[in-house]
PDB file of C-alpha atoms in Angstrom:
ATOM      1  CA  UNK U 228       0.000   0.000   0.000  1.00  0.00           C
ATOM      2  CA  UNK U 229       1.510   3.287  -1.079  1.00  0.00           C
ATOM      3  CA  UNK U 230       1.075   6.683   0.477  1.00  0.00           C
ATOM      4  CA  UNK U 231       1.607  10.028  -1.149  1.00  0.00           C
ATOM      5  CA  UNK U 232       2.588  13.344   0.343  1.00  0.00           C
ATOM      6  CA  UNK U 233      -0.387  15.586   0.983  1.00  0.00           C
ATOM      7  CA  UNK U 234      -0.845  18.308  -1.601  1.00  0.00           C
ATOM      8  CA  UNK U 235      -0.474  21.905  -0.527  1.00  0.00           C
ATOM      9  CA  UNK U 236      -3.778  23.724  -0.052  1.00  0.00           C
ATOM     10  CA  UNK U 237      -4.797  25.802  -3.039  1.00  0.00           C
ATOM     11  CA  UNK U 238      -2.960  29.129  -3.048  1.00  0.00           C
ATOM     12  CA  UNK U 239      -0.617  28.360  -0.150  1.00  0.00           C
ATOM     13  CA  UNK U 240       2.446  28.317  -2.416  1.00  0.00           C
ATOM     14  CA  UNK U 241       1.475  31.734  -3.773  1.00  0.00           C
ATOM     15  CA  UNK U 242       1.166  33.168  -0.271  1.00  0.00           C
ATOM     16  CA  UNK U 243       4.438  31.613   0.871  1.00  0.00           C
ATOM     17  CA  UNK U 244       6.403  33.025  -2.063  1.00  0.00           C
ATOM     18  CA  UNK U 245       4.868  36.475  -1.557  1.00  0.00           C
ATOM     19  CA  UNK U 246       5.869  36.305   2.099  1.00  0.00           C
ATOM     20  CA  UNK U 247       9.376  35.241   1.027  1.00  0.00           C
ATOM     21  CA  UNK U 248       9.663  38.271  -1.264  1.00  0.00           C
ATOM     22  CA  UNK U 249       8.515  40.685   1.442  1.00  0.00           C
ATOM     23  CA  UNK U 250      10.828  39.065   4.008  1.00  0.00           C
ATOM     24  CA  UNK U 251      13.790  39.442   1.638  1.00  0.00           C
ATOM     25  CA  UNK U 252      12.864  43.091   1.104  1.00  0.00           C
ATOM     26  CA  UNK U 253      12.766  43.828   4.835  1.00  0.00           C
ATOM     27  CA  UNK U 254      15.813  41.673   5.567  1.00  0.00           C
ATOM     28  CA  UNK U 255      17.943  43.216   2.847  1.00  0.00           C
ATOM     29  CA  UNK U 256      16.951  46.719   3.956  1.00  0.00           C
ATOM     30  CA  UNK U 257      18.069  45.990   7.519  1.00  0.00           C
ATOM     31  CA  UNK U 258      21.287  44.384   6.289  1.00  0.00           C
ATOM     32  CA  UNK U 259      22.140  47.206   3.902  1.00  0.00           C
ATOM     33  CA  UNK U 260      21.487  50.050   6.318  1.00  0.00           C
ATOM     34  CA  UNK U 261      23.132  48.457   9.347  1.00  0.00           C
ATOM     35  CA  UNK U 262      26.208  47.051   7.625  1.00  0.00           C
ATOM     36  CA  UNK U 263      27.221  50.461   6.256  1.00  0.00           C
ATOM     37  CA  UNK U 264      29.072  51.084   9.526  1.00  0.00           C
ATOM     38  CA  UNK U 265      31.172  47.927   9.043  1.00  0.00           C
ATOM     39  CA  UNK U 266      31.876  47.959   5.315  1.00  0.00           C
ATOM     40  CA  UNK U 267      31.666  50.740   2.740  1.00  0.00           C
ATOM     41  CA  UNK U 268      28.565  50.982   0.610  1.00  0.00           C
ATOM     42  CA  UNK U 269      27.135  53.625  -1.689  1.00  0.00           C
ATOM     43  CA  UNK U 270      25.049  55.332   1.002  1.00  0.00           C
ATOM     44  CA  UNK U 271      28.005  55.696   3.379  1.00  0.00           C
ATOM     45  CA  UNK U 272      30.305  56.897   0.592  1.00  0.00           C
ATOM     46  CA  UNK U 273      27.831  59.497  -0.634  1.00  0.00           C
ATOM     47  CA  UNK U 274      27.174  60.648   2.931  1.00  0.00           C
ATOM     48  CA  UNK U 275      30.853  61.579   3.182  1.00  0.00           C
ATOM     49  CA  UNK U 276      30.765  63.365  -0.181  1.00  0.00           C
ATOM     50  CA  UNK U 277      27.606  65.174   0.889  1.00  0.00           C
ATOM     51  CA  UNK U 278      29.362  66.573   3.971  1.00  0.00           C
ATOM     52  CA  UNK U 279      32.222  67.706   1.752  1.00  0.00           C
ATOM     53  CA  UNK U 280      29.724  69.311  -0.619  1.00  0.00           C
ATOM     54  CA  UNK U 281      28.043  71.272   2.183  1.00  0.00           C
ATOM     55  CA  UNK U 282      31.442  72.373   3.489  1.00  0.00           C
ATOM     56  CA  UNK U 283      32.252  73.706   0.002  1.00  0.00           C
ATOM     57  CA  UNK U 284      28.815  75.349  -0.163  1.00  0.00           C
ATOM     58  CA  UNK U 285      29.466  77.205   3.099  1.00  0.00           C
ATOM     59  CA  UNK U 286      32.706  78.534   1.651  1.00  0.00           C
ATOM     60  CA  UNK U 287      31.135  80.357  -1.290  1.00  0.00           C
ATOM     61  CA  UNK U 288      28.690  83.241  -1.454  1.00  0.00           C
ATOM     62  CA  UNK U 289      27.025  82.327  -4.761  1.00  0.00           C
ATOM     63  CA  UNK U 290      25.130  79.085  -4.174  1.00  0.00           C
ATOM     64  CA  UNK U 291      23.213  78.773  -7.413  1.00  0.00           C
ATOM     65  CA  UNK U 292      25.041  75.567  -8.291  1.00  0.00           C
ATOM     66  CA  UNK U 293      23.930  73.990  -5.006  1.00  0.00           C
ATOM     67  CA  UNK U 294      20.281  74.919  -5.449  1.00  0.00           C
ATOM     68  CA  UNK U 295      20.401  73.719  -9.069  1.00  0.00           C
ATOM     69  CA  UNK U 296      21.683  70.318  -7.947  1.00  0.00           C
ATOM     70  CA  UNK U 297      18.901  70.107  -5.367  1.00  0.00           C
ATOM     71  CA  UNK U 298      16.319  71.161  -7.952  1.00  0.00           C
ATOM     72  CA  UNK U 299      17.363  68.449 -10.398  1.00  0.00           C
ATOM     73  CA  UNK U 300      17.329  65.856  -7.618  1.00  0.00           C
ATOM     74  CA  UNK U 301      13.828  66.832  -6.484  1.00  0.00           C
ATOM     75  CA  UNK U 302      12.615  66.771 -10.086  1.00  0.00           C
ATOM     76  CA  UNK U 303      13.846  63.191 -10.534  1.00  0.00           C
ATOM     77  CA  UNK U 304      12.243  62.061  -7.261  1.00  0.00           C
ATOM     78  CA  UNK U 305       8.971  63.783  -8.203  1.00  0.00           C
ATOM     79  CA  UNK U 306       8.859  61.684 -11.361  1.00  0.00           C
ATOM     80  CA  UNK U 307       9.077  58.492  -9.306  1.00  0.00           C
ATOM     81  CA  UNK U 308       6.406  59.750  -6.878  1.00  0.00           C
ATOM     82  CA  UNK U 309       4.020  60.569  -9.734  1.00  0.00           C
ATOM     83  CA  UNK U 310       4.674  57.196 -11.361  1.00  0.00           C
ATOM     84  CA  UNK U 311       3.904  55.445  -8.070  1.00  0.00           C
ATOM     85  CA  UNK U 312       0.478  57.111  -7.919  1.00  0.00           C
ATOM     86  CA  UNK U 313      -0.247  56.078 -11.519  1.00  0.00           C
ATOM     87  CA  UNK U 314       0.757  52.476 -10.776  1.00  0.00           C
ATOM     88  CA  UNK U 315      -1.411  52.317  -7.642  1.00  0.00           C
ATOM     89  CA  UNK U 316      -4.361  53.762  -9.567  1.00  0.00           C
ATOM     90  CA  UNK U 317      -3.899  51.194 -12.326  1.00  0.00           C
ATOM     91  CA  UNK U 318      -3.705  48.335  -9.830  1.00  0.00           C
ATOM     92  CA  UNK U 319      -6.900  49.461  -8.098  1.00  0.00           C
ATOM     93  CA  UNK U 320      -8.597  49.662 -11.500  1.00  0.00           C
ATOM     94  CA  UNK U 321      -7.531  46.077 -12.218  1.00  0.00           C
ATOM     95  CA  UNK U 322      -8.857  45.044  -8.812  1.00  0.00           C
ATOM     96  CA  UNK U 323     -12.234  46.510  -9.767  1.00  0.00           C
ATOM     97  CA  UNK U 324     -12.278  44.568 -13.031  1.00  0.00           C
ATOM     98  CA  UNK U 325     -10.680  41.380 -11.784  1.00  0.00           C
ATOM     99  CA  UNK U 326     -12.987  38.997 -13.639  1.00  0.00           C
ATOM    100  CA  UNK U 327     -12.068  40.572 -16.964  1.00  0.00           C
ATOM    101  CA  UNK U 328      -8.365  40.522 -16.070  1.00  0.00           C
ATOM    102  CA  UNK U 329      -8.519  36.825 -15.171  1.00  0.00           C
ATOM    103  CA  UNK U 330     -10.362  36.095 -18.420  1.00  0.00           C
ATOM    104  CA  UNK U 331      -7.533  37.720 -20.361  1.00  0.00           C
ATOM    105  CA  UNK U 332      -4.956  35.792 -18.315  1.00  0.00           C
ATOM    106  CA  UNK U 333      -6.690  32.486 -19.086  1.00  0.00           C
ATOM    107  CA  UNK U 334      -6.017  33.089 -22.767  1.00  0.00           C
ATOM    108  CA  UNK U 335      -2.268  33.323 -22.112  1.00  0.00           C
ATOM    109  CA  UNK U 336      -0.554  29.953 -22.054  1.00  0.00           C
ATOM    110  CA  UNK U 337       2.323  31.094 -19.828  1.00  0.00           C
ATOM    111  CA  UNK U 338       0.125  32.471 -17.015  1.00  0.00           C
ATOM    112  CA  UNK U 339      -0.617  30.008 -14.208  1.00  0.00           C
ATOM    113  CA  UNK U 340      -4.243  29.883 -13.164  1.00  0.00           C
ATOM    114  CA  UNK U 341      -4.953  30.742  -9.537  1.00  0.00           C
ATOM    115  CA  UNK U 342      -8.023  31.372  -7.359  1.00  0.00           C
ATOM    116  CA  UNK U 343      -9.466  34.864  -7.375  1.00  0.00           C
ATOM    117  CA  UNK U 344      -8.413  35.329  -3.737  1.00  0.00           C
ATOM    118  CA  UNK U 345      -4.771  34.848  -4.750  1.00  0.00           C
ATOM    119  CA  UNK U 346      -5.145  37.460  -7.471  1.00  0.00           C
ATOM    120  CA  UNK U 347      -6.633  39.889  -4.980  1.00  0.00           C
ATOM    121  CA  UNK U 348      -3.770  39.369  -2.537  1.00  0.00           C
ATOM    122  CA  UNK U 349      -1.138  39.805  -5.261  1.00  0.00           C
ATOM    123  CA  UNK U 350      -2.662  43.055  -6.482  1.00  0.00           C
ATOM    124  CA  UNK U 351      -3.169  44.408  -2.973  1.00  0.00           C
ATOM    125  CA  UNK U 352       0.445  43.580  -2.083  1.00  0.00           C
ATOM    126  CA  UNK U 353       1.639  45.331  -5.243  1.00  0.00           C
ATOM    127  CA  UNK U 354      -0.512  48.365  -4.437  1.00  0.00           C
ATOM    128  CA  UNK U 355       0.896  48.383  -0.910  1.00  0.00           C
ATOM    129  CA  UNK U 356       4.483  48.239  -2.169  1.00  0.00           C
ATOM    130  CA  UNK U 357       4.053  51.182  -4.537  1.00  0.00           C
ATOM    131  CA  UNK U 358       2.051  53.147  -1.961  1.00  0.00           C
ATOM    132  CA  UNK U 359       4.988  52.710   0.421  1.00  0.00           C
ATOM    133  CA  UNK U 360       7.310  53.888  -2.361  1.00  0.00           C
ATOM    134  CA  UNK U 361       5.171  56.991  -2.920  1.00  0.00           C
ATOM    135  CA  UNK U 362       5.316  57.971   0.752  1.00  0.00           C
ATOM    136  CA  UNK U 363       9.094  57.514   0.800  1.00  0.00           C
ATOM    137  CA  UNK U 364       9.539  59.642  -2.321  1.00  0.00           C
ATOM    138  CA  UNK U 365       7.178  62.332  -0.994  1.00  0.00           C
ATOM    139  CA  UNK U 366       9.070  62.456   2.313  1.00  0.00           C
ATOM    140  CA  UNK U 367      12.382  62.608   0.463  1.00  0.00           C
ATOM    141  CA  UNK U 368      11.138  65.628  -1.505  1.00  0.00           C
ATOM    142  CA  UNK U 369      10.166  67.406   1.715  1.00  0.00           C
ATOM    143  CA  UNK U 370      13.552  66.625   3.239  1.00  0.00           C
ATOM    144  CA  UNK U 371      15.388  68.018   0.210  1.00  0.00           C
ATOM    145  CA  UNK U 372      13.243  71.159   0.479  1.00  0.00           C
ATOM    146  CA  UNK U 373      14.428  71.437   4.069  1.00  0.00           C
ATOM    147  CA  UNK U 374      18.016  71.121   2.830  1.00  0.00           C
ATOM    148  CA  UNK U 375      17.343  74.057   0.504  1.00  0.00           C
ATOM    149  CA  UNK U 376      16.082  76.110   3.456  1.00  0.00           C
ATOM    150  CA  UNK U 377      19.203  75.246   5.462  1.00  0.00           C
ATOM    151  CA  UNK U 378      21.386  76.300   2.538  1.00  0.00           C
ATOM    152  CA  UNK U 379      19.517  79.605   2.472  1.00  0.00           C
ATOM    153  CA  UNK U 380      20.059  79.981   6.228  1.00  0.00           C
ATOM    154  CA  UNK U 381      23.792  79.280   6.014  1.00  0.00           C
ATOM    155  CA  UNK U 382      25.858  82.409   6.777  1.00  0.00           C
ATOM    156  CA  UNK U 383      27.948  83.989   3.993  1.00  0.00           C
ATOM    157  CA  UNK U 384      31.434  82.672   3.378  1.00  0.00           C
ATOM    158  CA  UNK U 385      33.011  85.610   5.212  1.00  0.00           C
ATOM    159  CA  UNK U 386      31.106  84.840   8.434  1.00  0.00           C
ATOM    160  CA  UNK U 387      31.352  82.030  10.943  1.00  0.00           C
ATOM    161  CA  UNK U 388      28.806  79.220  11.133  1.00  0.00           C
ATOM    162  CA  UNK U 389      28.421  78.839  14.913  1.00  0.00           C
ATOM    163  CA  UNK U 390      25.235  76.781  14.604  1.00  0.00           C
ATOM    164  CA  UNK U 391      26.802  74.272  12.216  1.00  0.00           C
ATOM    165  CA  UNK U 392      24.091  74.815   9.610  1.00  0.00           C
ATOM    166  CA  UNK U 393      26.226  73.320   6.828  1.00  0.00           C
ATOM    167  CA  UNK U 394      26.615  70.112   8.825  1.00  0.00           C
ATOM    168  CA  UNK U 395      22.874  70.112   9.527  1.00  0.00           C
ATOM    169  CA  UNK U 396      22.170  70.445   5.808  1.00  0.00           C
ATOM    170  CA  UNK U 397      24.448  67.480   5.097  1.00  0.00           C
ATOM    171  CA  UNK U 398      22.704  65.389   7.772  1.00  0.00           C
ATOM    172  CA  UNK U 399      19.218  66.167   6.458  1.00  0.00           C
ATOM    173  CA  UNK U 400      20.449  65.512   2.917  1.00  0.00           C
ATOM    174  CA  UNK U 401      21.643  62.065   3.975  1.00  0.00           C
ATOM    175  CA  UNK U 402      18.223  61.325   5.493  1.00  0.00           C
ATOM    176  CA  UNK U 403      16.570  62.494   2.267  1.00  0.00           C
ATOM    177  CA  UNK U 404      18.817  60.178   0.257  1.00  0.00           C
ATOM    178  CA  UNK U 405      17.943  57.319   2.617  1.00  0.00           C
ATOM    179  CA  UNK U 406      14.217  57.872   2.022  1.00  0.00           C
ATOM    180  CA  UNK U 407      14.807  58.002  -1.723  1.00  0.00           C
ATOM    181  CA  UNK U 408      16.866  54.819  -1.587  1.00  0.00           C
ATOM    182  CA  UNK U 409      14.082  53.020   0.278  1.00  0.00           C
ATOM    183  CA  UNK U 410      11.588  54.105  -2.358  1.00  0.00           C
ATOM    184  CA  UNK U 411      13.823  52.860  -5.171  1.00  0.00           C
ATOM    185  CA  UNK U 412      14.313  49.558  -3.335  1.00  0.00           C
ATOM    186  CA  UNK U 413      10.523  49.181  -3.146  1.00  0.00           C
ATOM    187  CA  UNK U 414      10.398  49.589  -6.923  1.00  0.00           C
ATOM    188  CA  UNK U 415      12.915  46.784  -7.402  1.00  0.00           C
ATOM    189  CA  UNK U 416      10.954  44.310  -5.295  1.00  0.00           C
ATOM    190  CA  UNK U 417       7.645  45.586  -6.668  1.00  0.00           C
ATOM    191  CA  UNK U 418       8.808  44.772 -10.185  1.00  0.00           C
ATOM    192  CA  UNK U 419       9.653  41.224  -9.076  1.00  0.00           C
ATOM    193  CA  UNK U 420       6.170  40.463  -7.723  1.00  0.00           C
ATOM    194  CA  UNK U 421       4.339  40.300 -11.120  1.00  0.00           C
ATOM    195  CA  UNK U 422       6.395  37.204 -11.983  1.00  0.00           C
ATOM    196  CA  UNK U 423       4.163  35.339  -9.509  1.00  0.00           C
ATOM    197  CA  UNK U 424       1.367  35.547 -12.083  1.00  0.00           C
ATOM    198  CA  UNK U 425       3.444  33.213 -14.260  1.00  0.00           C
ATOM    199  CA  UNK U 426       4.458  30.862 -11.438  1.00  0.00           C
ATOM    200  CA  UNK U 427       5.006  31.355  -7.690  1.00  0.00           C
ATOM    201  CA  UNK U 428       8.471  29.794  -7.808  1.00  0.00           C
ATOM    202  CA  UNK U 429       9.468  32.286 -10.482  1.00  0.00           C
ATOM    203  CA  UNK U 430       8.891  34.982  -7.856  1.00  0.00           C
ATOM    204  CA  UNK U 431      11.490  33.298  -5.639  1.00  0.00           C
ATOM    205  CA  UNK U 432      14.018  33.409  -8.484  1.00  0.00           C
ATOM    206  CA  UNK U 433      13.142  37.027  -9.305  1.00  0.00           C
ATOM    207  CA  UNK U 434      13.457  38.032  -5.642  1.00  0.00           C
ATOM    208  CA  UNK U 435      16.904  36.460  -5.311  1.00  0.00           C
ATOM    209  CA  UNK U 436      17.928  38.137  -8.565  1.00  0.00           C
ATOM    210  CA  UNK U 437      16.791  41.531  -7.214  1.00  0.00           C
ATOM    211  CA  UNK U 438      18.708  40.998  -3.963  1.00  0.00           C
ATOM    212  CA  UNK U 439      21.836  40.161  -5.962  1.00  0.00           C
ATOM    213  CA  UNK U 440      21.449  43.258  -8.140  1.00  0.00           C
ATOM    214  CA  UNK U 441      20.921  45.532  -5.139  1.00  0.00           C
ATOM    215  CA  UNK U 442      23.879  44.074  -3.263  1.00  0.00           C
ATOM    216  CA  UNK U 443      26.166  44.386  -6.268  1.00  0.00           C
ATOM    217  CA  UNK U 444      25.179  47.995  -6.913  1.00  0.00           C
ATOM    218  CA  UNK U 445      25.383  49.082  -3.281  1.00  0.00           C
ATOM    219  CA  UNK U 446      28.479  47.165  -2.179  1.00  0.00           C
ATOM    220  CA  UNK U 447      30.421  45.888  -5.202  1.00  0.00           C
ATOM    221  CA  UNK U 448      29.815  48.252  -8.110  1.00  0.00           C
ATOM    222  CA  UNK U 449      32.437  50.062 -10.140  1.00  0.00           C
ATOM    223  CA  UNK U 450      30.564  53.266  -9.345  1.00  0.00           C
ATOM    224  CA  UNK U 451      31.222  52.725  -5.634  1.00  0.00           C
ATOM    225  CA  UNK U 452      34.896  52.090  -6.314  1.00  0.00           C
ATOM    226  CA  UNK U 453      35.054  55.321  -8.315  1.00  0.00           C
ATOM    227  CA  UNK U 454      33.386  57.302  -5.512  1.00  0.00           C
ATOM    228  CA  UNK U 455      35.860  55.826  -3.015  1.00  0.00           C
ATOM    229  CA  UNK U 456      38.761  56.693  -5.332  1.00  0.00           C
ATOM    230  CA  UNK U 457      39.575  53.053  -6.045  1.00  0.00           C
ATOM    231  CA  UNK U 458      38.222  52.842  -9.568  1.00  0.00           C
TER     232      UNK U 458
END
């Protein structure tokens, strides 16, 4: 008499792989931000350059170049924030027409069929990821605006800076970059999640691929070596 292993309940593999993706996202974020004190990464390297930049800013009276750099940075972040809102709106529209979306998916040979509850969870998770990204980008924009105010409050080059406003501007700029980095990281993992519509295990592969890309770009890239003067 033979016995077979019990089959997984319908949808459980989909939920497990989604949880794996989210756990990797949180875990990599903690690893990346906490390990910067032990080994150089892009955030730590740019934090140093940002302090040098603000020191140079405090030493000149004409600060148009500094405000121009901030303006271009805010413009780029605003594009990501606007795109996040569009993505969330599109996902909610799909959620409202889920039967039609599933009918289209059934006509595609490479899309794995799944219960409607699984589809709802996938779309809600995606909407949550890009909503999180929007809030991070919006907060980053506000922080960069605060950097601009601190630059405006910095005394002229001929005067002392007893309050350390230049150092404050560098610190707030680093926090703004951290918020922006978290938003970009959400995009990376958010773009991996749609692979679960093809197969849940493909999401595992896509998640590991994203982690590898992020680690290489933050810790092992040629850009980092160039910033550190080793390239």
